[in-house]
Amino acid sequence: MKKVPVKVDGRDLILTNLDKVLYPEVGFTKAEVIDYYTRVAPVLLPHLRGRPLTVKRYPDGVTGPFFFEKNAPEHTPRWIRTVNLPAPGSTKNRESIDFAVVDDLPTLVFYANLAALELHVPQWRVGDDGRALPPDTLVFDLDPGAPATIVECCRVALVLRELLDEEGLRAFPKTSGSKGLQLYADWDCREEPSAYAKRLAQLLEKRHPREIVSVMAKAARPGKVFIDWSQNNPAKTTVAPYSLRARERPTVSTPLLWEEVEHCERPEELVFTAQDALDRVEKHGDLFRRA
């Protein structure tokens, strides 16, 4: 195993297997994964800071086995911030988990070196004392049931945007980096977020029964867009803006302009790779930045 010592913002790290290909279809290596996360960090880190991290690691690349990891690895450097939080329903019967919190570039590079391709975070942050704060974000995950695609998700996103606007909430769209679309809004804790999101999803299903479904049953989804409201559950996470996805190519969960949503006619129009995402940041800045 080839080891390369580096210093990132004053922190010492050992990078390994930089030439390992993690996306075989396009020859995208671990070095390129680390490079992407380093270059996108200025816009990515604000969406990770304070949020307990869950990752999907692909040590042998996207065509190999993967695993979810919530607990910070045993070899996590002491300078990485961790928070101990309750873990109800843990698959490993743990009462609590030591989550890492990605507050800075060295921590991000540490995880990229672990082939943590996907970064997932909840809709809430922790305070300086490590305790969970109330949710600050509302999310709707629009999942198309074949033959529906992201094009149909865009149409649903527009009616959902209108409803959220009526509710006094400003929506921000992004691709999932996979096949769907996600809408985020700043959340003011006016009620329990999952119940609120479910109610809106059911309302839109009632208004547009041929296009929208609000239930999780797979049998109900073909040809429709499932508005997944459940990711507002405090125990759940959603892929972070600018995170890579473990697809055939290094696609990215990419913030969008509303005009791109309004004018989308073909699914490929809203597929963005790591380089595409970096080019968009250079052109637009952070489209997910709350202003």
PDB file of C-alpha atoms in Angstrom:
ATOM      1  CA  MET A   1       0.000   0.000   0.000  1.00  0.00           C
ATOM      2  CA  LYS A   2       1.546   3.258  -1.122  1.00  0.00           C
ATOM      3  CA  LYS A   3       1.294   5.967   1.532  1.00  0.00           C
ATOM      4  CA  VAL A   4       1.593   9.664   0.840  1.00  0.00           C
ATOM      5  CA  PRO A   5       1.974  12.052   3.782  1.00  0.00           C
ATOM      6  CA  VAL A   6       0.299  15.422   3.255  1.00  0.00           C
ATOM      7  CA  LYS A   7      -0.472  18.496   5.326  1.00  0.00           C
ATOM      8  CA  VAL A   8      -3.975  19.949   4.939  1.00  0.00           C
ATOM      9  CA  ASP A   9      -4.609  23.261   6.655  1.00  0.00           C
ATOM     10  CA  GLY A  10      -1.983  22.405   9.256  1.00  0.00           C
ATOM     11  CA  ARG A  11      -3.209  18.841   9.868  1.00  0.00           C
ATOM     12  CA  ASP A  12      -1.051  15.809   9.024  1.00  0.00           C
ATOM     13  CA  LEU A  13      -2.762  13.086   6.978  1.00  0.00           C
ATOM     14  CA  ILE A  14      -1.607   9.896   5.290  1.00  0.00           C
ATOM     15  CA  LEU A  15      -3.261   9.297   1.928  1.00  0.00           C
ATOM     16  CA  THR A  16      -3.268   5.769   0.515  1.00  0.00           C
ATOM     17  CA  ASN A  17      -3.844   4.029  -2.815  1.00  0.00           C
ATOM     18  CA  LEU A  18      -4.344   7.270  -4.694  1.00  0.00           C
ATOM     19  CA  ASP A  19      -4.227   5.506  -8.061  1.00  0.00           C
ATOM     20  CA  LYS A  20      -7.039   3.069  -7.155  1.00  0.00           C
ATOM     21  CA  VAL A  21      -9.871   3.362  -9.673  1.00  0.00           C
ATOM     22  CA  LEU A  22     -13.156   3.918  -7.841  1.00  0.00           C
ATOM     23  CA  TYR A  23     -15.348   4.548 -10.921  1.00  0.00           C
ATOM     24  CA  PRO A  24     -14.159   1.896 -13.407  1.00  0.00           C
ATOM     25  CA  GLU A  25     -16.395   2.966 -16.299  1.00  0.00           C
ATOM     26  CA  VAL A  26     -14.570   6.284 -16.589  1.00  0.00           C
ATOM     27  CA  GLY A  27     -11.303   5.511 -14.753  1.00  0.00           C
ATOM     28  CA  PHE A  28     -11.992   8.030 -11.965  1.00  0.00           C
ATOM     29  CA  THR A  29      -9.462   7.415  -9.189  1.00  0.00           C
ATOM     30  CA  LYS A  30      -9.322   7.998  -5.457  1.00  0.00           C
ATOM     31  CA  ALA A  31      -6.917  10.862  -6.107  1.00  0.00           C
ATOM     32  CA  GLU A  32      -9.592  12.481  -8.267  1.00  0.00           C
ATOM     33  CA  VAL A  33     -12.221  11.929  -5.559  1.00  0.00           C
ATOM     34  CA  ILE A  34      -9.984  13.687  -3.026  1.00  0.00           C
ATOM     35  CA  ASP A  35      -9.244  16.450  -5.531  1.00  0.00           C
ATOM     36  CA  TYR A  36     -12.964  16.984  -6.188  1.00  0.00           C
ATOM     37  CA  TYR A  37     -13.864  17.199  -2.512  1.00  0.00           C
ATOM     38  CA  THR A  38     -10.940  19.543  -1.867  1.00  0.00           C
ATOM     39  CA  ARG A  39     -11.971  21.892  -4.675  1.00  0.00           C
ATOM     40  CA  VAL A  40     -15.690  21.851  -3.868  1.00  0.00           C
ATOM     41  CA  ALA A  41     -15.098  22.249  -0.118  1.00  0.00           C
ATOM     42  CA  PRO A  42     -15.785  26.020   0.024  1.00  0.00           C
ATOM     43  CA  VAL A  43     -19.415  25.449  -0.990  1.00  0.00           C
ATOM     44  CA  LEU A  44     -19.840  21.961   0.492  1.00  0.00           C
ATOM     45  CA  LEU A  45     -18.579  22.569   4.029  1.00  0.00           C
ATOM     46  CA  PRO A  46     -21.307  25.064   5.025  1.00  0.00           C
ATOM     47  CA  HIS A  47     -23.883  22.315   4.397  1.00  0.00           C
ATOM     48  CA  LEU A  48     -21.951  19.770   6.481  1.00  0.00           C
ATOM     49  CA  ARG A  49     -20.876  21.882   9.449  1.00  0.00           C
ATOM     50  CA  GLY A  50     -22.561  20.895  12.676  1.00  0.00           C
ATOM     51  CA  ARG A  51     -24.368  17.942  11.117  1.00  0.00           C
ATOM     52  CA  PRO A  52     -23.589  14.366  12.272  1.00  0.00           C
ATOM     53  CA  LEU A  53     -22.138  12.482   9.337  1.00  0.00           C
ATOM     54  CA  THR A  54     -23.211   9.187   7.791  1.00  0.00           C
ATOM     55  CA  VAL A  55     -21.144   7.922   4.857  1.00  0.00           C
ATOM     56  CA  LYS A  56     -21.340   5.214   2.241  1.00  0.00           C
ATOM     57  CA  ARG A  57     -17.869   3.776   1.763  1.00  0.00           C
ATOM     58  CA  TYR A  58     -16.743   1.945  -1.377  1.00  0.00           C
ATOM     59  CA  PRO A  59     -13.228   0.664  -0.642  1.00  0.00           C
ATOM     60  CA  ASP A  60     -13.122  -1.314  -3.913  1.00  0.00           C
ATOM     61  CA  GLY A  61     -14.970   1.211  -6.031  1.00  0.00           C
ATOM     62  CA  VAL A  62     -18.589   1.617  -7.055  1.00  0.00           C
ATOM     63  CA  THR A  63     -18.801  -1.874  -8.563  1.00  0.00           C
ATOM     64  CA  GLY A  64     -17.655  -3.524  -5.332  1.00  0.00           C
ATOM     65  CA  PRO A  65     -19.301  -4.009  -1.942  1.00  0.00           C
ATOM     66  CA  PHE A  66     -20.094  -0.947   0.133  1.00  0.00           C
ATOM     67  CA  PHE A  67     -21.196  -0.198   3.664  1.00  0.00           C
ATOM     68  CA  PHE A  68     -22.881   2.591   5.585  1.00  0.00           C
ATOM     69  CA  GLU A  69     -20.851   3.997   8.432  1.00  0.00           C
ATOM     70  CA  LYS A  70     -22.226   6.227  11.177  1.00  0.00           C
ATOM     71  CA  ASN A  71     -19.728   5.568  13.944  1.00  0.00           C
ATOM     72  CA  ALA A  72     -16.421   7.382  13.489  1.00  0.00           C
ATOM     73  CA  PRO A  73     -13.720   4.761  12.677  1.00  0.00           C
ATOM     74  CA  GLU A  74     -11.372   3.682  15.465  1.00  0.00           C
ATOM     75  CA  HIS A  75      -8.429   5.322  13.713  1.00  0.00           C
ATOM     76  CA  THR A  76     -10.141   8.711  13.476  1.00  0.00           C
ATOM     77  CA  PRO A  77      -7.615  11.442  14.379  1.00  0.00           C
ATOM     78  CA  ARG A  78      -8.234  13.115  17.724  1.00  0.00           C
ATOM     79  CA  TRP A  79      -8.545  16.514  16.061  1.00  0.00           C
ATOM     80  CA  ILE A  80     -11.704  15.477  14.201  1.00  0.00           C
ATOM     81  CA  ARG A  81     -14.803  16.618  16.037  1.00  0.00           C
ATOM     82  CA  THR A  82     -17.070  13.820  17.199  1.00  0.00           C
ATOM     83  CA  VAL A  83     -20.383  13.930  19.038  1.00  0.00           C
ATOM     84  CA  ASN A  84     -21.974  11.113  21.006  1.00  0.00           C
ATOM     85  CA  LEU A  85     -25.671  10.878  20.232  1.00  0.00           C
ATOM     86  CA  PRO A  86     -28.456   8.404  21.057  1.00  0.00           C
ATOM     87  CA  ALA A  87     -28.983   5.706  18.430  1.00  0.00           C
ATOM     88  CA  PRO A  88     -32.533   4.379  18.784  1.00  0.00           C
ATOM     89  CA  GLY A  89     -33.133   1.378  16.554  1.00  0.00           C
ATOM     90  CA  SER A  90     -29.437   0.856  15.860  1.00  0.00           C
ATOM     91  CA  THR A  91     -28.847  -2.256  13.762  1.00  0.00           C
ATOM     92  CA  LYS A  92     -25.858  -3.038  16.001  1.00  0.00           C
ATOM     93  CA  ASN A  93     -27.833  -2.573  19.229  1.00  0.00           C
ATOM     94  CA  ARG A  94     -25.788   0.430  20.273  1.00  0.00           C
ATOM     95  CA  GLU A  95     -27.341   2.881  22.698  1.00  0.00           C
ATOM     96  CA  SER A  96     -25.304   5.717  21.246  1.00  0.00           C
ATOM     97  CA  ILE A  97     -22.969   6.440  18.345  1.00  0.00           C
ATOM     98  CA  ASP A  98     -19.881   8.628  18.052  1.00  0.00           C
ATOM     99  CA  PHE A  99     -20.623  10.604  14.903  1.00  0.00           C
ATOM    100  CA  ALA A 100     -17.995  12.637  13.128  1.00  0.00           C
ATOM    101  CA  VAL A 101     -18.864  16.210  12.219  1.00  0.00           C
ATOM    102  CA  VAL A 102     -17.211  17.601   9.096  1.00  0.00           C
ATOM    103  CA  ASP A 103     -16.397  21.150  10.120  1.00  0.00           C
ATOM    104  CA  ASP A 104     -13.241  21.652   8.061  1.00  0.00           C
ATOM    105  CA  LEU A 105     -11.232  20.612   5.021  1.00  0.00           C
ATOM    106  CA  PRO A 106      -8.864  18.176   6.801  1.00  0.00           C
ATOM    107  CA  THR A 107     -11.845  16.168   8.064  1.00  0.00           C
ATOM    108  CA  LEU A 108     -13.355  16.117   4.578  1.00  0.00           C
ATOM    109  CA  VAL A 109     -10.074  14.899   3.064  1.00  0.00           C
ATOM    110  CA  PHE A 110      -9.779  12.241   5.780  1.00  0.00           C
ATOM    111  CA  TYR A 111     -13.136  10.802   4.748  1.00  0.00           C
ATOM    112  CA  ALA A 112     -12.442  11.095   1.027  1.00  0.00           C
ATOM    113  CA  ASN A 113      -9.300   9.023   1.612  1.00  0.00           C
ATOM    114  CA  LEU A 114     -11.518   6.325   3.174  1.00  0.00           C
ATOM    115  CA  ALA A 115     -13.405   6.103  -0.136  1.00  0.00           C
ATOM    116  CA  ALA A 116     -16.421   7.644   1.596  1.00  0.00           C
ATOM    117  CA  LEU A 117     -17.917   8.621  -1.732  1.00  0.00           C
ATOM    118  CA  GLU A 118     -21.348   9.601  -0.447  1.00  0.00           C
ATOM    119  CA  LEU A 119     -21.905  12.057   2.398  1.00  0.00           C
ATOM    120  CA  HIS A 120     -25.308  11.993   4.116  1.00  0.00           C
ATOM    121  CA  VAL A 121     -26.515  14.326   6.873  1.00  0.00           C
ATOM    122  CA  PRO A 122     -29.741  14.922   8.844  1.00  0.00           C
ATOM    123  CA  GLN A 123     -31.916  18.027   8.729  1.00  0.00           C
ATOM    124  CA  TRP A 124     -30.576  19.264  12.079  1.00  0.00           C
ATOM    125  CA  ARG A 125     -27.297  20.286  13.616  1.00  0.00           C
ATOM    126  CA  VAL A 126     -25.615  19.884  16.968  1.00  0.00           C
ATOM    127  CA  GLY A 127     -24.692  22.786  19.204  1.00  0.00           C
ATOM    128  CA  ASP A 128     -21.289  23.561  20.665  1.00  0.00           C
ATOM    129  CA  ASP A 129     -22.167  21.264  23.566  1.00  0.00           C
ATOM    130  CA  GLY A 130     -22.760  18.338  21.190  1.00  0.00           C
ATOM    131  CA  ARG A 131     -26.490  18.182  21.786  1.00  0.00           C
ATOM    132  CA  ALA A 132     -28.998  17.988  18.954  1.00  0.00           C
ATOM    133  CA  LEU A 133     -30.632  21.258  17.985  1.00  0.00           C
ATOM    134  CA  PRO A 134     -34.150  21.547  16.528  1.00  0.00           C
ATOM    135  CA  PRO A 135     -34.427  20.806  12.772  1.00  0.00           C
ATOM    136  CA  ASP A 136     -33.467  23.774  10.606  1.00  0.00           C
ATOM    137  CA  THR A 137     -34.238  22.274   7.197  1.00  0.00           C
ATOM    138  CA  LEU A 138     -37.262  20.705   5.530  1.00  0.00           C
ATOM    139  CA  VAL A 139     -36.640  18.277   2.666  1.00  0.00           C
ATOM    140  CA  PHE A 140     -38.815  16.591   0.052  1.00  0.00           C
ATOM    141  CA  ASP A 141     -37.218  13.760  -1.923  1.00  0.00           C
ATOM    142  CA  LEU A 142     -38.933  13.352  -5.313  1.00  0.00           C
ATOM    143  CA  ASP A 143     -38.435   9.784  -6.503  1.00  0.00           C
ATOM    144  CA  PRO A 144     -39.689   8.832  -9.988  1.00  0.00           C
ATOM    145  CA  GLY A 145     -41.289   5.440 -10.537  1.00  0.00           C
ATOM    146  CA  ALA A 146     -40.391   4.152 -14.015  1.00  0.00           C
ATOM    147  CA  PRO A 147     -41.235   5.048 -16.705  1.00  0.00           C
ATOM    148  CA  ALA A 148     -41.338   8.451 -14.965  1.00  0.00           C
ATOM    149  CA  THR A 149     -37.975  10.233 -14.816  1.00  0.00           C
ATOM    150  CA  ILE A 150     -36.485  13.376 -13.362  1.00  0.00           C
ATOM    151  CA  VAL A 151     -38.470  15.268 -16.020  1.00  0.00           C
ATOM    152  CA  GLU A 152     -41.675  14.337 -14.188  1.00  0.00           C
ATOM    153  CA  CYS A 153     -39.959  15.176 -10.903  1.00  0.00           C
ATOM    154  CA  CYS A 154     -39.383  18.681 -12.232  1.00  0.00           C
ATOM    155  CA  ARG A 155     -43.091  19.110 -12.917  1.00  0.00           C
ATOM    156  CA  VAL A 156     -43.938  17.964  -9.411  1.00  0.00           C
ATOM    157  CA  ALA A 157     -41.242  20.245  -8.003  1.00  0.00           C
ATOM    158  CA  LEU A 158     -42.962  23.238  -9.568  1.00  0.00           C
ATOM    159  CA  VAL A 159     -46.326  22.538  -7.923  1.00  0.00           C
ATOM    160  CA  LEU A 160     -44.570  21.778  -4.645  1.00  0.00           C
ATOM    161  CA  ARG A 161     -42.654  25.061  -4.911  1.00  0.00           C
ATOM    162  CA  GLU A 162     -45.941  26.893  -5.376  1.00  0.00           C
ATOM    163  CA  LEU A 163     -47.441  25.230  -2.317  1.00  0.00           C
ATOM    164  CA  LEU A 164     -44.376  25.951  -0.200  1.00  0.00           C
ATOM    165  CA  ASP A 165     -44.454  29.549  -1.343  1.00  0.00           C
ATOM    166  CA  GLU A 166     -48.065  29.784  -0.161  1.00  0.00           C
ATOM    167  CA  GLU A 167     -46.816  28.436   3.171  1.00  0.00           C
ATOM    168  CA  GLY A 168     -44.167  31.131   3.372  1.00  0.00           C
ATOM    169  CA  LEU A 169     -41.278  28.755   2.669  1.00  0.00           C
ATOM    170  CA  ARG A 170     -38.674  29.327  -0.056  1.00  0.00           C
ATOM    171  CA  ALA A 171     -37.676  26.151  -1.884  1.00  0.00           C
ATOM    172  CA  PHE A 172     -34.190  25.308  -3.183  1.00  0.00           C
ATOM    173  CA  PRO A 173     -33.905  22.478  -5.785  1.00  0.00           C
ATOM    174  CA  LYS A 174     -31.063  20.042  -6.331  1.00  0.00           C
ATOM    175  CA  THR A 175     -30.602  16.777  -8.135  1.00  0.00           C
ATOM    176  CA  SER A 176     -30.200  13.688  -6.007  1.00  0.00           C
ATOM    177  CA  GLY A 177     -27.246  12.765  -8.201  1.00  0.00           C
ATOM    178  CA  SER A 178     -29.079   9.534  -8.948  1.00  0.00           C
ATOM    179  CA  LYS A 179     -32.469   9.581 -10.682  1.00  0.00           C
ATOM    180  CA  GLY A 180     -34.538  12.031  -8.654  1.00  0.00           C
ATOM    181  CA  LEU A 181     -34.842  15.579  -7.425  1.00  0.00           C
ATOM    182  CA  GLN A 182     -34.894  17.116  -3.953  1.00  0.00           C
ATOM    183  CA  LEU A 183     -36.405  20.310  -2.610  1.00  0.00           C
ATOM    184  CA  TYR A 184     -35.098  21.953   0.557  1.00  0.00           C
ATOM    185  CA  ALA A 185     -36.493  24.846   2.562  1.00  0.00           C
ATOM    186  CA  ASP A 186     -35.389  26.612   5.710  1.00  0.00           C
ATOM    187  CA  TRP A 187     -37.528  25.308   8.571  1.00  0.00           C
ATOM    188  CA  ASP A 188     -38.983  27.358  11.407  1.00  0.00           C
ATOM    189  CA  CYS A 189     -40.255  24.460  13.561  1.00  0.00           C
ATOM    190  CA  ARG A 190     -43.878  25.560  13.186  1.00  0.00           C
ATOM    191  CA  GLU A 191     -44.797  21.890  13.770  1.00  0.00           C
ATOM    192  CA  GLU A 192     -43.281  18.423  13.664  1.00  0.00           C
ATOM    193  CA  PRO A 193     -41.494  18.370  10.267  1.00  0.00           C
ATOM    194  CA  SER A 194     -42.335  14.822   9.140  1.00  0.00           C
ATOM    195  CA  ALA A 195     -46.025  15.321   9.875  1.00  0.00           C
ATOM    196  CA  TYR A 196     -45.994  18.668   8.101  1.00  0.00           C
ATOM    197  CA  ALA A 197     -44.186  17.301   5.033  1.00  0.00           C
ATOM    198  CA  LYS A 198     -46.502  14.287   4.901  1.00  0.00           C
ATOM    199  CA  ARG A 199     -49.553  16.524   4.996  1.00  0.00           C
ATOM    200  CA  LEU A 200     -48.280  18.584   2.071  1.00  0.00           C
ATOM    201  CA  ALA A 201     -47.412  15.445   0.096  1.00  0.00           C
ATOM    202  CA  GLN A 202     -50.892  14.027   0.691  1.00  0.00           C
ATOM    203  CA  LEU A 203     -52.473  17.309  -0.363  1.00  0.00           C
ATOM    204  CA  LEU A 204     -50.592  17.303  -3.651  1.00  0.00           C
ATOM    205  CA  GLU A 205     -51.421  13.631  -4.208  1.00  0.00           C
ATOM    206  CA  LYS A 206     -55.095  14.500  -3.801  1.00  0.00           C
ATOM    207  CA  ARG A 207     -54.786  17.368  -6.284  1.00  0.00           C
ATOM    208  CA  HIS A 208     -52.690  15.418  -8.816  1.00  0.00           C
ATOM    209  CA  PRO A 209     -53.517  11.707  -8.342  1.00  0.00           C
ATOM    210  CA  ARG A 210     -52.208  10.689 -11.776  1.00  0.00           C
ATOM    211  CA  GLU A 211     -48.784  12.240 -11.250  1.00  0.00           C
ATOM    212  CA  ILE A 212     -48.076  12.106  -7.519  1.00  0.00           C
ATOM    213  CA  VAL A 213     -48.062   9.467  -4.795  1.00  0.00           C
ATOM    214  CA  SER A 214     -47.345  10.014  -1.106  1.00  0.00           C
ATOM    215  CA  VAL A 215     -47.213   6.393   0.085  1.00  0.00           C
ATOM    216  CA  MET A 216     -44.048   4.318   0.176  1.00  0.00           C
ATOM    217  CA  ALA A 217     -45.518   1.153  -1.363  1.00  0.00           C
ATOM    218  CA  LYS A 218     -43.532   0.325  -4.508  1.00  0.00           C
ATOM    219  CA  ALA A 219     -46.676  -0.955  -6.213  1.00  0.00           C
ATOM    220  CA  ALA A 220     -48.175   2.539  -6.101  1.00  0.00           C
ATOM    221  CA  ARG A 221     -45.258   4.278  -7.792  1.00  0.00           C
ATOM    222  CA  PRO A 222     -45.022   3.178 -11.478  1.00  0.00           C
ATOM    223  CA  GLY A 223     -45.339   6.197 -13.734  1.00  0.00           C
ATOM    224  CA  LYS A 224     -45.700   8.569 -10.789  1.00  0.00           C
ATOM    225  CA  VAL A 225     -43.456  10.657  -8.599  1.00  0.00           C
ATOM    226  CA  PHE A 226     -43.247   9.631  -4.957  1.00  0.00           C
ATOM    227  CA  ILE A 227     -42.903  12.612  -2.647  1.00  0.00           C
ATOM    228  CA  ASP A 228     -40.837  11.111   0.138  1.00  0.00           C
ATOM    229  CA  TRP A 229     -41.585  13.185   3.218  1.00  0.00           C
ATOM    230  CA  SER A 230     -40.075  10.670   5.652  1.00  0.00           C
ATOM    231  CA  GLN A 231     -36.511  11.981   5.461  1.00  0.00           C
ATOM    232  CA  ASN A 232     -37.568  14.708   7.857  1.00  0.00           C
ATOM    233  CA  ASN A 233     -37.535  12.069  10.590  1.00  0.00           C
ATOM    234  CA  PRO A 234     -34.660  13.096  12.895  1.00  0.00           C
ATOM    235  CA  ALA A 235     -33.182   9.597  12.620  1.00  0.00           C
ATOM    236  CA  LYS A 236     -32.877   9.801   8.822  1.00  0.00           C
ATOM    237  CA  THR A 237     -30.361  11.458   6.540  1.00  0.00           C
ATOM    238  CA  THR A 238     -30.290  12.829   3.001  1.00  0.00           C
ATOM    239  CA  VAL A 239     -27.355  13.059   0.604  1.00  0.00           C
ATOM    240  CA  ALA A 240     -25.621  16.398   1.072  1.00  0.00           C
ATOM    241  CA  PRO A 241     -25.451  19.074  -1.623  1.00  0.00           C
ATOM    242  CA  TYR A 242     -22.306  18.563  -3.743  1.00  0.00           C
ATOM    243  CA  SER A 243     -21.795  14.991  -2.528  1.00  0.00           C
ATOM    244  CA  LEU A 244     -20.644  12.452  -5.064  1.00  0.00           C
ATOM    245  CA  ARG A 245     -22.915   9.505  -5.766  1.00  0.00           C
ATOM    246  CA  ALA A 246     -21.848   5.915  -6.324  1.00  0.00           C
ATOM    247  CA  ARG A 247     -23.171   5.606  -9.870  1.00  0.00           C
ATOM    248  CA  GLU A 248     -21.409   4.399 -13.025  1.00  0.00           C
ATOM    249  CA  ARG A 249     -19.939   7.892 -13.380  1.00  0.00           C
ATOM    250  CA  PRO A 250     -18.973  10.305 -10.579  1.00  0.00           C
ATOM    251  CA  THR A 251     -22.267  12.175 -10.603  1.00  0.00           C
ATOM    252  CA  VAL A 252     -22.996  14.817  -7.988  1.00  0.00           C
ATOM    253  CA  SER A 253     -26.057  15.900  -6.025  1.00  0.00           C
ATOM    254  CA  THR A 254     -26.144  19.287  -7.708  1.00  0.00           C
ATOM    255  CA  PRO A 255     -28.023  22.473  -6.753  1.00  0.00           C
ATOM    256  CA  LEU A 256     -30.109  23.842  -9.615  1.00  0.00           C
ATOM    257  CA  LEU A 257     -31.463  27.086 -10.950  1.00  0.00           C
ATOM    258  CA  TRP A 258     -35.248  27.111 -10.948  1.00  0.00           C
ATOM    259  CA  GLU A 259     -35.181  27.919 -14.662  1.00  0.00           C
ATOM    260  CA  GLU A 260     -33.400  24.588 -15.220  1.00  0.00           C
ATOM    261  CA  VAL A 261     -36.236  22.825 -13.423  1.00  0.00           C
ATOM    262  CA  GLU A 262     -38.840  24.781 -15.377  1.00  0.00           C
ATOM    263  CA  HIS A 263     -37.326  23.991 -18.778  1.00  0.00           C
ATOM    264  CA  CYS A 264     -36.128  20.394 -18.312  1.00  0.00           C
ATOM    265  CA  GLU A 265     -37.273  18.168 -21.195  1.00  0.00           C
ATOM    266  CA  ARG A 266     -34.785  15.285 -21.082  1.00  0.00           C
ATOM    267  CA  PRO A 267     -33.275  13.440 -18.080  1.00  0.00           C
ATOM    268  CA  GLU A 268     -29.717  13.891 -19.311  1.00  0.00           C
ATOM    269  CA  GLU A 269     -30.070  17.670 -19.003  1.00  0.00           C
ATOM    270  CA  LEU A 270     -29.856  17.323 -15.219  1.00  0.00           C
ATOM    271  CA  VAL A 271     -26.973  14.859 -14.913  1.00  0.00           C
ATOM    272  CA  PHE A 272     -23.837  16.520 -13.587  1.00  0.00           C
ATOM    273  CA  THR A 273     -20.438  14.947 -12.982  1.00  0.00           C
ATOM    274  CA  ALA A 274     -17.791  16.150 -10.552  1.00  0.00           C
ATOM    275  CA  GLN A 275     -16.231  18.424 -13.171  1.00  0.00           C
ATOM    276  CA  ASP A 276     -19.650  19.745 -14.174  1.00  0.00           C
ATOM    277  CA  ALA A 277     -20.394  20.586 -10.551  1.00  0.00           C
ATOM    278  CA  LEU A 278     -17.100  22.448 -10.171  1.00  0.00           C
ATOM    279  CA  ASP A 279     -17.740  24.374 -13.378  1.00  0.00           C
ATOM    280  CA  ARG A 280     -21.196  25.329 -12.114  1.00  0.00           C
ATOM    281  CA  VAL A 281     -19.807  26.545  -8.798  1.00  0.00           C
ATOM    282  CA  GLU A 282     -17.314  28.712 -10.668  1.00  0.00           C
ATOM    283  CA  LYS A 283     -20.167  30.181 -12.730  1.00  0.00           C
ATOM    284  CA  HIS A 284     -22.978  30.448 -10.167  1.00  0.00           C
ATOM    285  CA  GLY A 285     -21.372  30.152  -6.742  1.00  0.00           C
ATOM    286  CA  ASP A 286     -23.377  28.153  -4.215  1.00  0.00           C
ATOM    287  CA  LEU A 287     -26.958  27.948  -5.488  1.00  0.00           C
ATOM    288  CA  PHE A 288     -27.890  26.401  -2.139  1.00  0.00           C
ATOM    289  CA  ARG A 289     -26.612  29.352  -0.139  1.00  0.00           C
ATOM    290  CA  ARG A 290     -29.390  30.839   1.953  1.00  0.00           C
ATOM    291  CA  ALA A 291     -29.656  34.566   1.321  1.00  0.00           C
TER     292      ALA A 291
END
